[in-house]
Amino acid sequence: MSIAVIRFPGTNNEHDVIRALRQVPGAEPFLVPSRLGARAVLDADGVILPGGFSYGDYLRAGAIAAVEEVMDGVKELAEGGRPILGICNGFQVLTEVGLLPGVLLPNKTSRFICKWVHLRVCDENTLFTEGLAGLTIRIPIAHAEGCYHCSDDELTLLEQEDRIIFRYSDEHGVVTPEVNPNGSLDNIAGIVNRRGNVLGMMPHPERAARPALSSADGMTILENFVRGARAP
Amino acid sequence: MLTKEETEHATRVLGREPNRTELAMLDVLWSEHCSYKSSKRWFHLFKTDGERVFLGIGEGAGLVDLGDGVLLGVAMESHNHPSQVDPYNGAATGVGGIIRDVISQGCKAVGLMNCLRFGPPTRPHNAHLLEQVVRGISDYGNSVGIPMVGGEIEFDDSYDYNCLVNVVCIGVATADRIVRSSARTPGHSLVLFGSTTGRDGIAGVSFASETFSDTEEEDRGAVQIGDPLAKKVLIDALEELLDEHLLDGLQDLGGGGLTSAAGEMASRGGTGVNIDLGTVPLREEDMQPWEIIVSESQERMLAVVAPEKVERVLEVLAQNEVPHAVIGRVTDDGYYTAVMDGEVCARLPVSLLVDGFPEPKRVEQALPVESTSLAWVRGPDDYAATVKQLLGSLNICDRSWVYSQYDQHVQANTVVDIGENAGVLEFPRGKLVAFTSDCNSFWCLLDPKSGAANSACEALRNLVSMGAEPILIADCLNFGNPEHPESYAQFVEAVRGLGQFSHDFDIPVVGGNVSLYNESVVEGRTFRINPTPQIMMAGLFPAESRPVRRTLCTPWANLFLVGRTHRELNGSEFQRLTLGHVTGLPPRYQPDDEKRTMRAMLEAHAAGLIRSCNNVGRGGLAVALMKMVLSGEYGFKVKLEDIPGTATSPTEILFSETPSRYIAEVTESNQPQFFEIMRRHKVPVAELGLTTQDAVADFGLFSLTISEAREAYSHVFERYLD
């Protein structure tokens, strides 16, 4: 499966994502500098928008990347049912272009925060969470603007449609305000679109990619992503 | 500013008076920061060679061979003066500069560390400096995408007017990608790339080579402004240039700007340079030649490129949208020539410019010898309260407020986060390397020589306690005004101490820098920092072995104290707590004991006999034991009797800071082999007691619950910073 990994100026997790994808049989990740435009992604079976600081996060995290022409290609693939995964800054870009609802505000501490967190995975089996439904996984976060926010109506929809895929929890999977690292609404760490093929998440699955890093929990998400790219 | 003697010397050598541009060039390159004119004469005391050393001190980064073709690069530098004046930008550009040092050598930057010193945050200005420095490092390092793997912070009144910001960058490379910082071949082109050149950071090195007065405000223009986005783009472009082997030489533009980069490369290559300042891409109008040639605008590099490769280099830079220009060429005349609008505006012999300064006379005063008296010691009425006080001390308490602001996991190689004895990164071919830094400035104040050597021992123990064998040292030597005999003596003594250590333990110094003039005159009073020889050390784990952490692993294992404990409470954190200051002779430097325990511990680790392990350091045995339970579920029950060494009273045993000691958790089945190894290395071992299921720290004489200890240890910084 050819997986386009997009690099905007300032993106800095592209090589980590590519390295993790290379561990997945059948995945053929390739780097797409955003200047190459929409044409460079249209043949891909799936797209990952990695983390980092696209355009230095100037203006607002993800805001400038969102208006790049390459994103037209990403939208087209999303409409065609291809899996799209936005991690951290990539999640911010996906909300900025409207592929996912809501916004990511500065953390409630107003500081960058890097730490290992636990995530409670939703009970429903989805494209990205097969084999993880209802489990608690351990993946690190690293962001300054990860406080998820959306309107009441949008939140109701997200809940009704089981689209909140990951919530910050304690190690036993209990979701409490105390373990919410950034002030996100409803402890939200990751959501999908209605069709279920576009996932945005603040934690970094590619940083929990092998036992040496003390967790390989992120690999299941990436493996599911690659499998999803096989059959739209 | 050049001294009268220096100007006269330059005039004599040139046979004429230097013009304005030349004076500006000499001013920056002959500054203490660039020339090391007060310090260089002592560097011969360091051990700098060794089997693993691939490239020693002298260029951007030192390179050490990890085996199997993997090279580790390391550079360390101070950014103290800029950070005191403009903490956010000063700290950020400190990080930017050290990254450039490492990548300009051909390495990929894979880790950062920072070592900070501030006055106590109880004073709002110090809290402000801490907050802004951390934010500057965080914003810059996180944006560029290099994980933070280690560092430390210490507070003392002596840093009130001179905070210290020392930064380390770690890189990785293979031998074929290494680029040297030299201009070897006349006729090759000089290509300047990265950001454009402006007026920021004009003569920053000169300002860093003087003491502060009450006029900090005027110095703000000497601080550079960082641009992490430009840096990331620069890194991406540089990767491509290195992949295609297009560069014959490369140096980053840091302190001294174009003067230093081109001058030093010509000096190393035994050549000259001819530069047309009119071709330098500028971001401001009407810049004078002298401004262009000494500007310290960030994110710039100067490459030496063979004629046939110029076209491709320019193509790569253009594709990546990196500003660039061919600004001159390498010559064979041994001169640094700069022209603008067809006129020569500077023509200096490279040999004069780079190290032709007249060596200044420096006077070393005999330092007072401290007393060994322990008359001040009084056993505390409430030991548990004292232990909690130590845990809550600013120099011991939890630092996660700082470290959680740094991205520690980007690049996905971080095996052990900050907060353990050392951070651990995975290098290519599965090689695990631990990184730590240390400096006990209180010991160094009382005796710079043994203080420096013992600070290095402490760093060494951080590595050894995890199972890593120390392989390299980098240092950053922060001291007061070398023109003052006492300050100068502190510097020289510390170099003697660290030099001695490097030879005693056979660990090469492969990188570092010197920051002098950390001394301020405020309202007529002189404030000098504690001598702060900041020592960074890296250690390699044997193949197939995993890092051992300090949190207790299992209940009902035995806890052993390895090494002797002496009555060494002078200079300790316990003394500071009791008296409010340090006094007396600090712990003795005992290389033989330290070496024996190191070898014994490394052997026991290699055999996999130790479940958890901690080094005994600041705060002594009490704090070392507590740190083994603060982030775990288990407790311990120990007794403080039959401890080898001269310490006898509970106060001495609990709080002495004698070096060469470790605490090891060893399960019963492993003990015969553990004892055998200790015996063979002639290392005394005392059984302290057991690990327990209850979250209680039971010292026999007294006890405290882990949760009350945690409360004392956590959220201390937040009291001053939120």
Coordinates of C-alpha atoms in Angstrom, one line a residue, chain B residues 338-631:
Chain B
A338 CA 36.8 41.4 2.2
V339 CA 35.6 43.6 -0.6
M340 CA 32.5 45.7 -1.1
D341 CA 31.5 47.6 -4.2
G342 CA 34.9 46.8 -5.7
E343 CA 36.9 48.2 -2.8
V344 CA 38.9 46.3 -0.4
C345 CA 37.5 47.0 3.1
A346 CA 39.5 44.5 5.1
R347 CA 42.7 42.6 4.5
L348 CA 44.1 40.7 7.5
P349 CA 46.6 37.8 7.7
V350 CA 44.5 34.8 8.8
S351 CA 47.2 33.9 11.2
L352 CA 46.9 37.3 12.9
L353 CA 43.1 37.2 12.9
V354 CA 42.5 33.7 14.2
D355 CA 45.1 33.2 16.9
G356 CA 47.6 36.0 16.5
F357 CA 46.4 37.8 19.6
P358 CA 49.0 38.8 22.3
E359 CA 48.4 36.4 25.2
P360 CA 47.2 38.4 28.1
K361 CA 48.9 38.0 31.5
R362 CA 46.6 36.4 34.1
V363 CA 47.4 36.1 37.8
E364 CA 46.4 33.1 39.8
Q365 CA 45.9 33.8 43.5
A366 CA 46.3 31.1 46.2
L367 CA 42.8 30.1 47.3
P368 CA 41.9 29.8 50.9
V369 CA 42.1 26.2 52.4
E370 CA 38.8 25.2 54.0
S371 CA 38.5 23.6 57.4
T372 CA 37.5 19.9 58.0
S373 CA 35.7 20.8 61.2
L374 CA 32.2 19.3 61.7
A375 CA 31.6 21.4 64.8
W376 CA 28.5 22.8 63.2
V377 CA 26.8 19.4 62.9
R378 CA 23.8 18.7 65.1
G379 CA 21.6 15.7 64.7
P380 CA 18.1 16.9 63.8
D381 CA 15.3 16.5 66.3
D382 CA 13.0 15.1 63.7
Y383 CA 14.8 13.1 61.0
A384 CA 11.6 12.5 59.0
A385 CA 11.0 16.2 58.8
T386 CA 14.7 16.8 57.6
V387 CA 14.4 14.1 54.9
K388 CA 11.2 15.8 53.7
Q389 CA 12.9 19.2 53.8
L390 CA 15.7 17.8 51.7
L391 CA 13.3 16.3 49.2
G392 CA 11.6 19.7 48.9
S393 CA 14.8 21.6 48.5
L394 CA 15.0 23.5 45.2
N395 CA 18.2 21.6 44.4
I396 CA 16.7 18.2 44.9
C397 CA 12.9 18.4 44.3
D398 CA 11.0 17.1 41.3
R399 CA 11.9 18.9 38.1
S400 CA 9.1 17.6 35.9
W401 CA 7.6 21.2 35.7
V402 CA 10.6 21.9 33.5
Y403 CA 11.1 18.6 31.6
S404 CA 7.4 18.1 30.7
Q405 CA 7.8 21.3 28.6
Y406 CA 10.4 19.6 26.4
D407 CA 9.6 17.1 23.7
Q408 CA 11.5 14.0 24.8
H409 CA 10.2 11.5 22.3
V410 CA 10.4 13.0 18.9
Q411 CA 12.5 10.9 16.5
A412 CA 11.3 7.8 18.4
N413 CA 14.6 6.7 19.9
T414 CA 14.1 7.6 23.5
V415 CA 14.5 4.5 25.7
V416 CA 14.6 6.3 29.1
D417 CA 13.0 9.7 29.7
I418 CA 14.6 12.5 31.7
G419 CA 14.2 12.0 35.5
E420 CA 16.2 8.8 35.9
N421 CA 20.0 8.9 36.6
A422 CA 20.5 9.4 32.8
G423 CA 18.5 9.7 29.7
V424 CA 19.0 6.9 27.2
L425 CA 18.7 7.0 23.4
E426 CA 18.8 4.1 21.0
F427 CA 21.4 4.7 18.2
P428 CA 21.6 2.8 14.9
R429 CA 22.4 -1.0 15.2
G430 CA 20.6 -1.2 18.5
K431 CA 23.3 0.7 20.5
L432 CA 22.0 2.2 23.7
V433 CA 23.8 5.3 25.0
A434 CA 23.1 7.1 28.3
F435 CA 23.5 10.8 28.7
T436 CA 23.9 12.8 31.9
S437 CA 25.4 16.1 33.2
D438 CA 26.4 17.2 36.6
C439 CA 28.1 19.9 38.5
N440 CA 27.9 20.5 42.2
S441 CA 28.8 24.2 42.3
F442 CA 28.8 24.2 46.1
W443 CA 31.7 21.7 46.3
C444 CA 33.4 23.7 43.5
L445 CA 33.0 26.9 45.5
L446 CA 34.7 25.3 48.6
D447 CA 37.4 23.6 46.5
P448 CA 37.3 24.0 42.8
K449 CA 39.8 21.2 42.1
S450 CA 38.2 18.4 44.0
G451 CA 34.8 19.9 43.4
A452 CA 35.3 19.6 39.6
A453 CA 36.7 16.1 39.9
N454 CA 33.9 14.9 42.2
S455 CA 31.3 16.5 39.9
A456 CA 32.7 14.4 37.2
C457 CA 32.5 11.3 39.5
E458 CA 28.9 12.1 40.1
A459 CA 28.2 12.2 36.4
L460 CA 30.1 8.9 36.0
R461 CA 28.0 7.3 38.7
N462 CA 24.8 8.4 37.0
L463 CA 25.9 6.3 34.0
V464 CA 27.3 3.4 35.9
S465 CA 24.2 3.0 38.1
M466 CA 22.2 2.3 34.9
G467 CA 24.8 -0.1 33.6
A468 CA 26.5 2.1 31.0
E469 CA 30.3 2.5 30.6
P470 CA 31.4 6.1 30.4
I471 CA 33.0 6.9 27.1
L472 CA 33.3 10.6 26.7
I473 CA 33.2 14.0 28.5
A474 CA 32.1 17.4 27.2
D475 CA 32.3 20.4 29.4
C476 CA 31.3 24.0 29.8
L477 CA 33.5 25.9 32.2
N478 CA 31.6 28.8 33.7
F479 CA 33.6 31.2 35.9
G480 CA 34.0 34.8 36.9
N481 CA 36.3 37.5 35.5
P482 CA 39.7 36.1 34.7
E483 CA 41.3 39.5 35.2
H484 CA 40.6 39.0 38.9
P485 CA 43.2 36.7 40.4
E486 CA 40.8 34.8 42.7
S487 CA 38.3 34.1 39.9
Y488 CA 41.1 33.1 37.6
A489 CA 42.5 30.7 40.3
Q490 CA 39.0 29.1 40.6
F491 CA 39.1 28.4 36.9
V492 CA 42.6 27.0 36.7
E493 CA 42.0 24.8 39.8
A494 CA 38.8 23.4 38.3
V495 CA 40.6 22.6 35.0
R496 CA 43.3 20.8 37.0
G497 CA 40.6 18.8 38.8
L498 CA 38.7 17.8 35.6
G499 CA 42.0 17.2 33.8
Q500 CA 43.1 14.9 36.6
F501 CA 39.8 13.0 36.4
S502 CA 39.9 12.6 32.7
H503 CA 43.4 10.9 33.0
D504 CA 42.5 8.9 36.1
F505 CA 39.5 7.4 34.5
D506 CA 40.8 7.4 30.9
I507 CA 37.8 9.2 29.6
P508 CA 38.5 11.7 26.8
V509 CA 37.2 15.3 26.8
V510 CA 35.9 15.7 23.2
G511 CA 34.0 19.0 23.3
G512 CA 33.3 22.0 25.3
N513 CA 33.7 25.7 25.8
V514 CA 34.6 28.3 28.4
S515 CA 32.4 31.1 29.6
L516 CA 34.2 33.7 31.7
Y517 CA 33.1 37.1 33.0
N518 CA 30.1 35.6 34.8
E519 CA 30.5 38.4 37.3
S520 CA 28.5 41.5 37.8
V521 CA 28.9 44.8 39.6
V522 CA 25.6 45.9 41.0
E523 CA 25.4 49.1 43.0
G524 CA 29.2 49.0 43.6
R525 CA 29.2 45.4 44.8
T526 CA 30.7 42.5 42.9
F527 CA 28.7 39.3 42.4
R528 CA 30.5 36.3 41.1
I529 CA 29.0 32.9 40.3
N530 CA 30.0 29.8 42.1
P531 CA 32.7 28.1 40.0
T532 CA 30.6 26.0 37.6
P533 CA 32.5 23.4 35.6
Q534 CA 29.5 21.8 34.0
I535 CA 30.3 18.3 33.0
M536 CA 28.4 16.2 30.5
M537 CA 29.1 12.5 30.1
A538 CA 27.9 9.7 27.8
G539 CA 28.0 6.0 28.5
L540 CA 27.6 3.0 26.2
F541 CA 25.6 -0.1 27.3
P542 CA 27.1 -3.5 26.5
A543 CA 25.3 -5.2 23.6
E544 CA 22.1 -6.9 24.7
S545 CA 21.9 -5.2 28.1
R546 CA 19.0 -3.0 29.1
P547 CA 19.2 0.2 31.3
V548 CA 18.6 -0.4 35.0
R549 CA 16.3 2.2 36.5
R550 CA 16.2 3.4 40.1
T551 CA 12.6 2.6 41.1
L552 CA 12.4 -0.5 43.2
C553 CA 11.2 -3.5 41.2
T554 CA 9.9 -6.0 43.6
P555 CA 9.1 -6.5 47.3
W556 CA 11.3 -8.8 49.5
A557 CA 14.5 -8.1 47.7
N558 CA 17.6 -6.9 49.6
L559 CA 19.0 -3.4 49.4
F560 CA 22.8 -3.1 49.6
L561 CA 25.0 0.0 50.0
V562 CA 28.1 -0.3 47.9
G563 CA 31.2 1.7 48.9
R564 CA 32.4 3.5 52.1
T565 CA 30.6 6.3 53.9
H566 CA 32.8 8.9 55.5
R567 CA 32.0 11.9 57.7
E568 CA 31.7 14.2 54.7
L569 CA 29.0 16.7 55.5
N570 CA 30.8 19.9 54.6
G571 CA 29.5 21.3 51.3
S572 CA 26.4 19.0 51.5
E573 CA 22.8 19.8 50.9
F574 CA 22.2 19.0 54.6
Q575 CA 24.7 21.6 55.6
R576 CA 23.1 24.2 53.3
L577 CA 19.8 23.4 54.9
T578 CA 21.2 23.6 58.4
L579 CA 23.4 26.7 58.1
G580 CA 21.9 28.5 55.1
H581 CA 25.3 28.3 53.3
V582 CA 28.1 25.9 52.7
T583 CA 31.5 25.9 54.4
G584 CA 34.5 23.7 55.1
L585 CA 36.3 21.1 52.9
P586 CA 33.9 19.2 50.6
P587 CA 34.1 15.4 50.1
R588 CA 37.6 14.2 49.1
Y589 CA 38.3 13.1 45.5
Q590 CA 39.2 9.4 45.8
P591 CA 39.7 8.1 42.3
D592 CA 40.8 4.6 43.5
D593 CA 37.6 3.9 45.4
E594 CA 35.5 5.4 42.7
K595 CA 37.2 3.2 40.0
R596 CA 36.8 0.0 42.0
T597 CA 33.1 0.5 42.7
M598 CA 32.6 1.5 39.1
R599 CA 34.2 -1.7 37.8
A600 CA 32.4 -3.8 40.3
M601 CA 29.0 -2.3 39.5
L602 CA 29.5 -2.5 35.8
E603 CA 30.4 -6.2 36.1
A604 CA 27.4 -6.9 38.3
H605 CA 25.2 -5.0 35.8
A606 CA 26.6 -6.9 32.9
A607 CA 25.7 -10.1 34.7
G608 CA 22.2 -8.9 35.1
L609 CA 22.3 -9.2 38.9
I610 CA 20.8 -5.8 39.9
R611 CA 17.1 -5.1 39.6
S612 CA 17.2 -1.4 40.5
C613 CA 20.1 0.9 41.3
N614 CA 20.8 4.4 42.4
N615 CA 23.8 6.6 42.8
V616 CA 24.3 8.3 46.1
G617 CA 24.7 12.0 45.4
R618 CA 23.2 15.2 46.6
G619 CA 21.4 14.7 49.9
G620 CA 23.3 11.5 50.7
L621 CA 22.0 8.1 51.4
A622 CA 18.6 9.3 52.7
V623 CA 17.7 11.1 49.5
A624 CA 19.1 8.3 47.3
L625 CA 16.9 5.8 49.0
M626 CA 13.9 8.0 48.8
K627 CA 14.4 8.5 45.1
M628 CA 14.1 4.8 44.6
V629 CA 10.5 4.8 46.0
L630 CA 9.1 8.1 44.9
S631 CA 7.7 6.9 41.6

